[in-house]
Short mmCIF file of C-alpha atoms and ligand atoms in Angstrom, two decimals:
data_model
loop_
_atom_site.label_atom_id
_atom_site.label_comp_id
_atom_site.label_asym_id
_atom_site.label_seq_id
_atom_site.Cartn_x
_atom_site.Cartn_y
_atom_site.Cartn_z
CA MET A 1 82.51 51.79 120.66
CA PRO A 2 84.04 54.80 121.83
CA PRO A 3 81.76 57.51 122.50
CA LEU A 4 83.18 60.12 120.06
CA GLU A 5 83.08 57.78 117.32
CA SER A 6 79.11 57.28 118.37
CA LEU A 7 78.67 60.93 118.20
CA VAL A 8 80.43 61.37 114.87
CA GLY A 9 78.42 58.41 113.98
CA PHE A 10 75.16 59.86 115.14
CA ILE A 11 75.45 62.88 113.15
CA GLU A 12 77.05 60.86 109.91
CA PHE A 13 73.85 58.22 110.39
CA ARG A 14 71.18 61.34 111.14
CA PHE A 15 72.76 63.57 108.19
CA PRO A 16 73.20 61.72 105.36
CA ALA A 17 73.88 64.70 103.29
CA PHE A 18 76.34 65.57 105.98
CA LEU A 19 79.68 65.76 103.08
CA ALA A 20 77.86 67.41 100.72
CA MET A 21 78.77 70.65 98.99
CA HIS A 22 76.32 72.76 97.13
CA PRO A 23 77.07 75.42 95.03
CA LEU A 24 73.73 77.84 96.51
CA VAL A 25 73.43 80.64 93.41
CA ALA A 26 70.88 83.78 93.41
CA PRO A 27 67.55 83.92 92.88
CA PHE A 28 67.02 82.19 96.49
CA THR A 29 64.12 80.39 95.70
CA ALA A 30 62.07 78.51 98.47
CA ALA A 31 62.71 75.24 96.68
CA LYS A 32 66.53 75.31 96.40
CA ILE A 33 65.97 76.63 100.43
CA ARG A 34 64.24 74.16 101.14
CA ALA A 35 66.31 71.05 99.27
CA LEU A 36 68.73 72.27 102.21
CA ASN A 37 69.37 70.19 105.31
CA VAL A 38 71.47 70.10 108.13
CA GLY A 39 75.21 69.71 107.49
CA ASP A 40 75.20 70.72 103.80
CA GLU A 41 78.13 72.84 102.92
CA VAL A 42 76.92 75.72 100.72
CA PHE A 43 79.16 78.19 98.53
CA LEU A 44 76.64 81.45 97.66
CA THR A 45 76.75 83.58 95.38
CA GLY A 46 74.44 86.54 94.85
CA THR A 47 73.70 89.29 97.22
CA VAL A 48 73.68 89.19 101.00
CA PHE A 49 72.75 91.97 102.92
CA THR A 50 74.51 92.68 106.60
CA GLY A 51 72.29 93.22 109.39
CA ARG A 52 73.20 93.28 113.09
CA ASP A 53 71.66 94.50 116.15
CA ALA A 54 70.87 98.22 115.16
CA VAL A 55 68.90 96.92 111.99
CA HIS A 56 67.29 93.91 113.66
CA LYS A 57 66.31 96.17 116.61
CA TYR A 58 64.77 98.89 113.86
CA LEU A 59 63.32 96.47 111.53
CA HIS A 60 61.50 94.43 114.97
CA GLU A 61 59.80 98.02 115.56
CA GLY A 62 58.17 98.30 112.74
CA GLY A 63 60.71 100.23 110.78
CA LYS A 64 60.64 100.49 107.57
CA LEU A 65 63.60 99.46 104.75
CA PRO A 66 65.06 102.04 101.98
CA PRO A 67 62.91 101.68 98.43
CA ASP A 68 65.52 99.96 96.62
CA ILE A 69 66.48 97.36 99.35
CA ASN A 70 64.10 93.94 99.41
CA LEU A 71 64.86 91.37 101.74
CA ARG A 72 62.44 88.97 100.07
CA ASP A 73 64.11 85.90 99.24
CA GLY A 74 67.23 87.67 100.03
CA ILE A 75 70.11 86.92 102.48
CA LEU A 76 70.54 89.17 105.67
CA TYR A 77 74.19 88.67 106.98
CA HIS A 78 75.41 89.15 111.06
CA CYS A 79 78.30 90.79 109.67
CA GLY A 80 80.16 94.31 110.63
CA PRO A 81 82.81 94.49 107.68
CA VAL A 82 85.92 96.35 107.86
CA THR A 83 85.10 98.54 104.83
CA LEU A 84 87.56 101.26 102.91
CA LYS A 85 86.63 103.83 100.32
CA ASP A 86 89.68 103.26 97.80
CA GLU A 87 90.88 106.39 95.61
CA HIS A 88 87.77 106.49 92.96
CA GLY A 89 85.47 106.36 96.00
CA HIS A 90 84.27 102.58 95.83
CA TRP A 91 83.85 101.03 98.92
CA LYS A 92 86.23 98.15 99.48
CA VAL A 93 85.58 95.65 102.13
CA THR A 94 88.85 94.31 104.12
CA ALA A 95 87.46 92.29 106.35
CA ALA A 96 84.09 90.38 106.56
CA GLY A 97 83.73 87.70 109.10
CA PRO A 98 80.47 86.57 110.91
CA THR A 99 79.67 88.09 114.65
CA THR A 100 77.34 86.40 116.71
CA SER A 101 73.82 85.57 115.85
CA SER A 102 72.42 84.49 118.92
CA ARG A 103 71.89 88.60 119.90
CA GLU A 104 69.41 88.82 117.27
CA GLU A 105 66.68 86.10 118.92
CA PRO A 106 64.73 88.06 120.14
CA TYR A 107 63.97 89.59 116.56
CA GLN A 108 64.89 87.16 114.21
CA ALA A 109 61.62 85.22 113.59
CA GLN A 110 59.80 88.10 113.34
CA ILE A 111 62.09 89.23 110.64
CA ILE A 112 62.23 85.77 108.51
CA GLY A 113 58.22 86.04 108.46
CA ASP A 114 57.68 89.84 107.75
CA PHE A 115 60.45 90.31 105.23
CA GLY A 116 60.28 87.33 103.33
CA VAL A 117 64.11 86.04 104.27
CA ARG A 118 65.44 83.02 103.14
CA ALA A 119 68.69 82.40 105.30
CA VAL A 120 70.47 84.21 107.83
CA ILE A 121 73.60 84.08 108.07
CA GLY A 122 76.20 84.16 111.36
CA LYS A 123 78.16 82.09 113.92
CA GLY A 124 76.94 80.36 117.21
CA GLY A 125 73.90 79.35 115.66
CA MET A 126 70.34 80.47 116.92
CA GLY A 127 67.70 78.94 119.36
CA GLU A 128 63.87 77.57 119.11
CA ARG A 129 62.08 80.59 117.72
CA THR A 130 64.06 80.91 114.80
CA LEU A 131 64.00 77.20 114.16
CA ALA A 132 60.17 77.36 113.97
CA ALA A 133 60.16 80.17 111.71
CA CYS A 134 62.75 78.79 109.32
CA LYS A 135 60.32 75.79 108.89
CA GLU A 136 57.29 77.88 108.72
CA TYR A 137 58.29 80.38 105.97
CA GLY A 138 61.25 77.73 104.20
CA CYS A 139 64.35 79.89 105.04
CA VAL A 140 67.70 77.93 106.79
CA TYR A 141 70.44 79.60 109.19
CA LEU A 142 73.85 79.31 107.54
CA HIS A 143 77.09 79.16 109.73
CA ALA A 144 80.14 80.87 108.31
CA ILE A 145 83.57 80.03 109.93
CA GLY A 146 84.04 82.83 112.97
CA GLY A 147 86.76 84.76 112.93
CA ALA A 148 87.66 83.95 109.02
CA ALA A 149 87.44 87.64 108.12
CA GLN A 150 90.30 87.63 105.41
CA VAL A 151 88.98 84.53 103.47
CA LEU A 152 85.62 85.81 103.46
CA ALA A 153 86.57 89.11 102.54
CA GLU A 154 87.68 87.84 99.80
CA CYS A 155 84.38 86.34 98.88
CA VAL A 156 82.97 89.62 98.50
CA LYS A 157 83.52 91.00 95.36
CA ARG A 158 81.78 94.22 95.12
CA VAL A 159 79.71 96.98 97.39
CA ARG A 160 76.35 97.33 95.86
CA SER A 161 75.33 100.21 98.05
CA VAL A 162 75.19 100.93 101.95
CA HIS A 163 72.06 102.51 104.10
CA PHE A 164 71.71 103.96 107.62
CA MET A 165 75.50 105.03 108.15
CA GLU A 166 74.72 108.04 108.96
CA GLU A 167 72.05 106.54 111.78
CA PHE A 168 73.77 103.72 113.12
CA GLY A 169 77.52 103.88 112.06
CA ALA A 170 79.62 101.73 109.51
CA PRO A 171 79.81 98.37 111.35
CA GLU A 172 75.97 98.38 111.77
CA ALA A 173 74.69 99.56 108.90
CA ILE A 174 72.90 97.72 105.59
CA TRP A 175 75.66 96.86 103.28
CA GLU A 176 74.55 95.19 100.59
CA LEU A 177 77.29 92.94 99.62
CA GLU A 178 77.65 90.50 96.11
CA VAL A 179 79.61 87.64 96.91
CA GLU A 180 81.21 84.91 95.51
CA ALA A 181 81.44 81.50 96.62
CA PHE A 182 81.01 82.48 99.87
CA PRO A 183 81.46 79.03 102.16
CA ALA A 184 79.10 78.51 105.11
CA VAL A 185 77.72 75.40 106.83
CA VAL A 186 73.80 74.66 106.84
CA THR A 187 72.97 74.19 110.70
CA MET A 188 69.27 75.06 110.59
CA ASP A 189 67.30 73.58 107.85
CA SER A 190 63.83 74.54 107.34
CA HIS A 191 62.67 71.12 107.97
CA GLY A 192 62.97 71.92 112.12
CA ASN A 193 66.34 70.28 112.34
CA SER A 194 69.31 71.97 114.38
CA LEU A 195 73.11 70.99 114.30
CA HIS A 196 73.43 73.10 117.55
CA ARG A 197 70.52 71.69 119.43
CA ASP A 198 71.91 67.98 118.71
CA VAL A 199 75.44 68.70 119.34
CA LEU A 200 74.63 70.26 122.38
CA ALA A 201 72.76 67.26 123.85
CA HIS A 202 75.20 64.72 122.70
CA SER A 203 78.13 66.77 124.28
CA GLN A 204 75.75 66.98 127.75
CA ALA A 205 75.19 63.38 127.45
CA GLU A 206 79.33 62.73 126.96
CA LEU A 207 79.93 64.95 129.85
CA ALA A 208 77.56 63.43 132.43
CA ARG A 209 79.13 60.25 131.76
CA ARG A 210 82.70 62.02 132.38
CA LEU A 211 81.61 63.36 135.76
CA MET B 1 109.09 108.65 115.37
CA SER B 2 110.79 107.05 118.12
CA ALA B 3 112.41 103.61 118.36
CA LEU B 4 109.74 102.65 121.03
CA LEU B 5 106.65 103.98 119.43
CA GLU B 6 107.98 101.98 116.20
CA SER B 7 109.16 98.78 118.03
CA LEU B 8 105.24 99.04 119.72
CA ILE B 9 103.29 99.55 116.56
CA GLU B 10 105.06 96.39 115.10
CA LEU B 11 104.10 94.55 117.85
CA ILE B 12 100.18 95.18 117.43
CA ARG B 13 100.64 94.91 113.59
CA ARG B 14 102.40 91.55 113.84
CA SER B 15 99.85 90.12 116.78
CA SER B 16 97.18 91.18 115.28
CA ALA B 17 98.23 89.84 111.78
CA GLU B 18 100.21 86.40 112.32
CA ILE B 19 99.13 83.45 114.90
CA PRO B 20 102.06 82.55 117.02
CA ASP B 21 104.24 79.54 115.80
CA ASP B 22 102.84 77.41 119.02
CA VAL B 23 99.47 78.28 118.58
CA ASN B 24 99.42 77.59 114.79
CA GLU B 25 101.01 73.68 115.13
CA ALA B 26 98.29 73.48 117.23
CA LEU B 27 95.85 73.84 114.56
CA VAL B 28 97.62 71.63 112.32
CA ARG B 29 97.77 69.17 114.67
CA SER B 30 94.09 69.77 114.84
CA LEU B 31 93.00 69.87 111.20
CA GLU B 32 95.21 66.45 110.64
CA SER B 33 93.13 64.70 113.34
CA GLU B 34 89.81 65.82 112.51
CA LYS B 35 87.92 62.74 110.14
CA LYS B 36 88.39 63.42 106.51
CA GLY B 37 84.94 65.02 104.42
CA THR B 38 84.02 66.15 107.53
CA ILE B 39 82.20 69.89 107.99
CA ALA B 40 84.78 70.00 110.73
CA GLU B 41 87.83 69.13 108.82
CA SER B 42 86.30 71.70 105.95
CA ALA B 43 86.27 74.50 109.23
CA MET B 44 89.81 74.14 109.59
CA ARG B 45 91.09 74.37 106.88
CA ILE B 46 89.27 77.58 106.20
CA ILE B 47 90.79 78.59 109.35
CA GLU B 48 94.36 77.36 108.00
CA ARG B 49 94.02 79.43 104.90
CA ASN B 50 92.59 82.66 106.80
CA ILE B 51 95.70 82.32 108.89
CA GLU B 52 97.91 82.33 105.67
CA LEU B 53 96.07 85.36 103.75
CA ALA B 54 95.84 87.25 106.89
CA LYS B 55 99.90 87.06 107.25
CA ARG B 56 100.54 87.62 103.62
CA LYS B 57 98.49 90.30 103.82
CA SER B 58 99.51 91.96 106.81
CA GLN B 59 95.87 92.27 107.58
CA PRO B 60 93.99 91.43 110.73
CA ILE B 61 93.07 87.65 111.24
CA CYS B 62 89.97 88.88 112.44
CA GLN B 63 87.67 91.54 112.19
CA ASP B 64 87.57 91.60 115.89
CA THR B 65 90.99 93.05 116.61
CA GLY B 66 90.01 92.68 120.50
CA SER B 67 90.79 93.95 123.76
CA VAL B 68 94.17 95.56 123.92
CA ILE B 69 96.01 94.04 126.88
CA PHE B 70 99.48 94.81 127.37
CA TYR B 71 102.05 93.23 130.17
CA VAL B 72 105.46 94.43 130.65
CA THR B 73 108.12 93.71 132.58
CA CYS B 74 110.96 96.18 133.22
CA PRO B 75 113.41 97.12 135.49
CA VAL B 76 113.42 98.84 138.61
CA ASP B 77 113.96 102.44 137.86
CA TYR B 78 111.96 102.38 134.68
CA ASP B 79 109.59 105.25 133.44
CA GLN B 80 106.21 103.71 133.20
CA LEU B 81 104.64 106.82 132.53
CA THR B 82 105.82 107.86 129.38
CA PHE B 83 106.13 103.83 128.29
CA GLU B 84 101.99 104.30 128.88
CA GLU B 85 101.62 107.67 126.57
CA ILE B 86 103.77 105.85 123.71
CA THR B 87 101.94 103.04 123.95
CA ARG B 88 98.60 104.79 123.73
CA GLU B 89 99.94 106.53 120.65
CA ALA B 90 100.80 103.39 119.42
CA VAL B 91 97.38 102.44 119.84
CA LYS B 92 96.14 104.88 117.69
CA GLU B 93 98.60 105.10 115.35
CA ALA B 94 97.91 101.00 114.42
CA THR B 95 94.11 101.75 114.13
CA ARG B 96 94.91 104.37 111.94
CA LYS B 97 97.20 102.12 109.80
CA GLY B 98 94.29 99.11 109.62
CA PHE B 99 96.08 97.16 111.91
CA LEU B 100 93.50 96.99 114.59
CA ARG B 101 90.12 98.10 114.04
CA GLN B 102 87.67 100.99 115.62
CA ASN B 103 86.89 98.45 118.38
CA SER B 104 86.30 100.61 121.26
CA VAL B 105 83.25 102.10 122.84
CA ASP B 106 82.08 104.40 125.00
CA SER B 107 79.84 102.39 127.54
CA ILE B 108 77.25 104.79 128.37
CA THR B 109 76.67 106.93 125.08
CA GLY B 110 78.11 104.09 122.03
CA LYS B 111 80.00 106.34 120.60
CA ASN B 112 83.04 105.35 119.03
CA ASP B 113 85.46 107.98 118.41
CA GLY B 114 87.87 105.44 116.30
CA THR B 115 90.82 106.04 118.54
CA ASN B 116 90.78 103.03 120.00
CA LEU B 117 91.70 105.67 123.42
CA GLY B 118 89.62 105.30 126.67
CA LEU B 119 89.26 104.49 130.16
CA GLY B 120 91.42 100.63 130.26
CA SER B 121 91.46 100.91 126.20
CA PRO B 122 94.08 99.68 125.80
CA THR B 123 95.10 98.00 129.37
CA VAL B 124 98.75 97.80 130.59
CA HIS B 125 100.22 95.69 132.97
CA PHE B 126 103.39 96.54 134.78
CA HIS B 127 105.78 94.18 136.29
CA GLN B 128 109.12 95.28 138.09
CA HIS B 129 112.12 93.18 137.99
CA ARG B 130 115.96 93.06 139.20
CA SER B 131 116.82 92.21 135.81
CA GLY B 132 117.73 94.91 133.31
CA GLU B 133 115.72 93.86 130.62
CA THR B 134 112.30 94.83 129.27
CA GLU B 135 109.75 92.93 127.83
CA VAL B 136 106.63 93.60 126.18
CA ARG B 137 103.84 91.09 125.54
CA LEU B 138 100.86 92.10 123.65
CA VAL B 139 97.31 90.06 124.13
CA LEU B 140 93.95 91.19 121.78
CA LYS B 141 91.24 89.58 123.41
CA GLY B 142 88.07 88.75 121.07
CA GLY B 143 84.77 89.60 122.11
CA GLY B 144 82.88 86.95 121.04
CA CYS B 145 85.28 84.08 123.29
CA GLU B 146 85.17 86.70 126.48
CA ASN B 147 82.00 86.57 126.25
CA VAL B 148 81.49 82.66 127.03
CA GLY B 149 84.24 83.28 129.53
CA ALA B 150 82.62 82.31 133.30
CA GLN B 151 82.96 82.75 136.85
CA TYR B 152 81.83 79.93 139.21
CA SER B 153 81.39 80.68 142.93
CA LEU B 154 81.65 77.23 144.62
CA PRO B 155 80.10 75.34 146.26
CA HIS B 156 77.79 75.05 143.04
CA GLU B 157 74.60 72.99 143.57
CA LYS B 158 73.21 72.56 140.74
CA LEU B 159 76.66 71.06 139.36
CA HIS B 160 77.32 69.09 142.16
CA ALA B 161 80.73 71.17 142.80
CA ASN B 162 82.42 71.09 145.97
CA ARG B 163 85.02 72.82 147.48
CA ASP B 164 87.65 70.70 145.80
CA LEU B 165 89.83 69.70 142.84
CA ASP B 166 86.46 67.93 141.41
CA GLY B 167 84.39 70.77 142.19
CA CYS B 168 86.87 72.94 140.17
CA ARG B 169 86.81 70.14 137.12
CA ARG B 170 82.82 69.85 136.92
CA VAL B 171 82.41 73.93 136.73
CA ILE B 172 85.63 74.25 134.26
CA LEU B 173 83.62 71.39 131.61
CA ASP B 174 80.59 72.90 132.29
CA ALA B 175 81.89 76.36 130.90
CA VAL B 176 83.31 74.36 127.74
CA LEU B 177 79.86 72.96 127.04
CA GLN B 178 77.96 76.35 127.72
CA ALA B 179 80.05 77.71 125.59
CA GLN B 180 79.78 74.73 122.91
CA GLY B 181 81.28 76.87 119.38
CA ARG B 182 80.16 80.45 120.39
CA GLY B 183 83.66 81.37 121.10
CA CYS B 184 84.71 80.20 117.70
CA GLY B 185 86.68 77.04 118.91
CA PRO B 186 89.09 75.40 119.41
CA GLY B 187 90.33 77.36 122.04
CA VAL B 188 92.38 78.20 124.65
CA LEU B 189 91.17 78.19 128.28
CA GLY B 190 92.77 80.18 131.04
CA VAL B 191 91.66 79.35 134.46
CA CYS B 192 92.55 80.90 138.27
CA ILE B 193 91.45 79.13 141.14
CA GLY B 194 90.92 81.41 143.92
CA GLY B 195 91.70 84.84 144.27
CA ASP B 196 88.62 87.47 144.13
CA ARG B 197 86.22 88.27 141.47
CA ALA B 198 89.03 90.64 139.78
CA THR B 199 92.01 88.60 140.18
CA GLY B 200 90.46 85.20 139.19
CA PHE B 201 89.64 86.69 135.69
CA GLU B 202 93.42 88.86 135.57
CA PHE B 203 94.98 85.82 136.63
CA SER B 204 92.73 83.60 134.35
CA LYS B 205 93.71 85.67 131.33
CA GLN B 206 97.45 85.79 132.25
CA GLN B 207 97.80 82.34 131.30
CA PHE B 208 97.22 83.05 127.93
CA LEU B 209 101.14 84.08 128.05
CA ARG B 210 101.89 80.73 128.82
CA MET B 211 103.66 78.66 125.59
CA LEU B 212 100.22 76.73 124.28
CA GLY B 213 103.02 72.94 125.10
CA ASP B 214 104.54 73.59 127.85
CA ARG B 215 103.51 71.66 130.99
CA ASN B 216 102.10 73.00 134.58
CA PRO B 217 105.39 72.58 137.15
CA ASP B 218 102.32 72.01 139.56
CA PRO B 219 101.95 68.37 139.43
CA THR B 220 98.14 68.93 140.53
CA LEU B 221 97.93 71.33 138.03
CA ASP B 222 99.47 69.59 135.57
CA ALA B 223 97.09 66.85 135.87
CA LEU B 224 94.19 68.41 136.35
CA GLU B 225 94.90 70.62 132.92
CA GLN B 226 95.81 66.93 131.00
CA ASP B 227 92.36 65.92 132.51
CA ILE B 228 90.20 68.62 131.28
CA LEU B 229 91.80 68.96 127.78
CA LYS B 230 91.42 65.12 127.00
CA THR B 231 87.84 65.48 128.53
CA ALA B 232 86.90 68.38 126.42
CA ASN B 233 87.77 66.85 123.45
CA GLU B 234 85.82 63.60 124.06
CA LEU B 235 82.36 65.44 124.18
CA GLY B 236 82.54 65.99 120.46
CA ILE B 237 81.77 70.02 120.26
CA GLY B 238 83.99 70.44 117.55
CA PRO B 239 85.23 73.14 115.66
CA MET B 240 82.64 76.04 116.04
CA GLY B 241 80.38 73.65 117.62
CA PHE B 242 80.19 71.68 114.45
CA GLY B 243 80.79 68.23 115.94
CA GLY B 244 84.18 66.91 115.77
CA ARG B 245 87.56 65.90 117.50
CA THR B 246 89.02 69.01 118.55
CA THR B 247 87.24 71.30 120.68
CA LEU B 248 90.16 72.57 122.96
CA LEU B 249 93.51 73.26 121.87
CA GLY B 250 94.81 74.10 125.19
CA VAL B 251 94.24 74.26 129.12
CA LYS B 252 96.01 76.24 130.94
CA ILE B 253 95.76 76.52 134.76
CA CYS B 254 96.74 78.64 137.95
CA ALA B 255 95.98 79.01 141.18
CA ALA B 256 95.98 82.27 143.55
CA ASN B 257 95.02 82.17 147.23
CA ARG B 258 91.44 82.97 148.55
CA VAL B 259 89.91 84.30 151.70
CA PRO B 260 87.91 81.37 153.55
CA ALA B 261 85.04 82.60 152.55
CA SER B 262 85.35 82.76 148.76
CA TYR B 263 86.10 79.88 146.77
CA PHE B 264 85.82 81.45 142.06
CA VAL B 265 87.34 79.59 139.77
CA SER B 266 87.02 82.12 136.63
CA VAL B 267 87.77 80.62 132.88
CA SER B 268 88.41 82.52 130.17
CA TYR B 269 88.10 81.43 126.72
CA MET B 270 90.38 82.14 123.41
CA CYS B 271 89.11 81.74 120.46
CA TRP B 272 91.29 79.90 117.60
CA ALA B 273 92.46 83.38 116.82
CA PHE B 274 94.73 83.16 119.84
CA ARG B 275 96.80 86.60 119.03
CA ARG B 276 99.36 87.58 121.29
CA GLN B 277 102.99 88.04 120.66
CA GLY B 278 105.85 89.70 122.70
CA ILE B 279 109.09 91.32 122.27
CA GLN B 280 112.40 91.54 124.14
CA LEU B 281 113.78 95.83 123.99
CA ASP B 282 117.52 96.56 123.60
CA ALA B 283 119.19 99.47 125.28
CA ALA B 284 117.83 102.01 122.46
CA SER B 285 113.87 100.42 122.88
CA ARG B 286 114.14 98.60 119.23
CA ILE B 287 113.13 94.87 118.87
CA ALA B 288 115.73 92.80 120.51
CA ARG B 289 114.00 89.45 119.78
CA TRP B 290 110.49 88.05 119.09
CA LEU B 291 109.48 86.23 122.45
CA TYR B 292 107.07 83.66 120.65
S1 SF4 C 301 85.51 84.98 119.20
FE1 SF4 C 301 87.71 85.70 118.14
S2 SF4 C 301 87.86 84.64 116.50
FE2 SF4 C 301 85.64 84.47 116.96
S3 SF4 C 301 84.78 86.58 116.05
FE3 SF4 C 301 85.66 86.94 118.18
S4 SF4 C 301 87.79 87.57 118.23
FE4 SF4 C 301 87.03 86.62 115.75
#
């Protein structure tokens, strides 16, 4: 069997749910999250909160969330959206792709535990500590399509609120977004599986045979 | 508004909102080659939809509109100073219109004044030539893919890479492996063998000005390009690192002289949101034709 087929074969064998598509609709209960497996494609409907470097550092250092934000059973999105105020003074999201998640690896596990986060959306995947926290607390990592700013912005139906605008600036603020059928792929599940770890191991082995 | 200013704003708009044809063709081929029903195929579909949507709405393909890098080829007596002033004005105006995100941050204070102007922002490279034509090319180089670029100094003991072509092959493929999907693959590699630490990366980036489907006139480098492309696509990293058949859309390699003591291999990675365009200006600085 050619080596590439063996990798595709491996993933399809290892993750039989590989081709499954799942609507994932709020409330994001532990049971719904635990039912997800690596390779599942989800379409998310509900509320997500953006947070990037400044928010993660702040929460990690013991910073408090504003009283009207609750991350319990919530979704954290690694994203710095491009936003505009329309003529009625309402915020509109014009671009909303994911940013690289690995920068939050030092903070993520603790935040998942402390705040009861059920899913983290980003790109590029995260490391072993986050994977362990996903397993312990019942959380998943959802990989959005990097660069798909327009498709993902179309999924944002409403901006509910924005916090920390003054302190952190617009891209780093916490934006509370109502999304509909937002596409993402489970690449780290709550059972200890990581697509990133597996693809890395297999590509490493394939490369070794070609050097 | 001066004609040059208008032409440059349009160059920025089109670069930010539209994928050039040669890259789009490669993306379509990659979508077709992915196995049906996989997440790799699904990722490529979303990418295709995103490209269409951005073009239709005249909005940035990706929210990271990148480092703004101009390459200008101009006649001997061309007024570069005025050109640069107008370029800065064009960047500021394009930012105001939303073709570019407020994307340039003071490295020390962390302040973003929202203009995209500052030292090195934008960057303008001038090259004079003896012809009377003026051509302006623009590359918008995203940050996520810039972060997975790498510079290797040979020999590289851990990778068993000596100062020869096999050593170059080893480190370039290592860069692909290390990047996984983090550079928003499927991507394109621009590589420079040789040069110093600065020129190495400068030349590797210039490779992105080549047409994706062209062939290297140097048979040795051509063979290396084809080999790296084929091998990288056999690793199974796939779009976004989801596993799949297309890891790279293209590989472009150049060689520059080096001093005997150094042997650098500089690898720049360009994401699927490969934004580059170019214009030829007429005598009145209007757009005479598009270069890609
Ligand atoms: S790497 Fe490219 S596609 Fe990905 S977020 Fe950055 S600019 Fe956008």
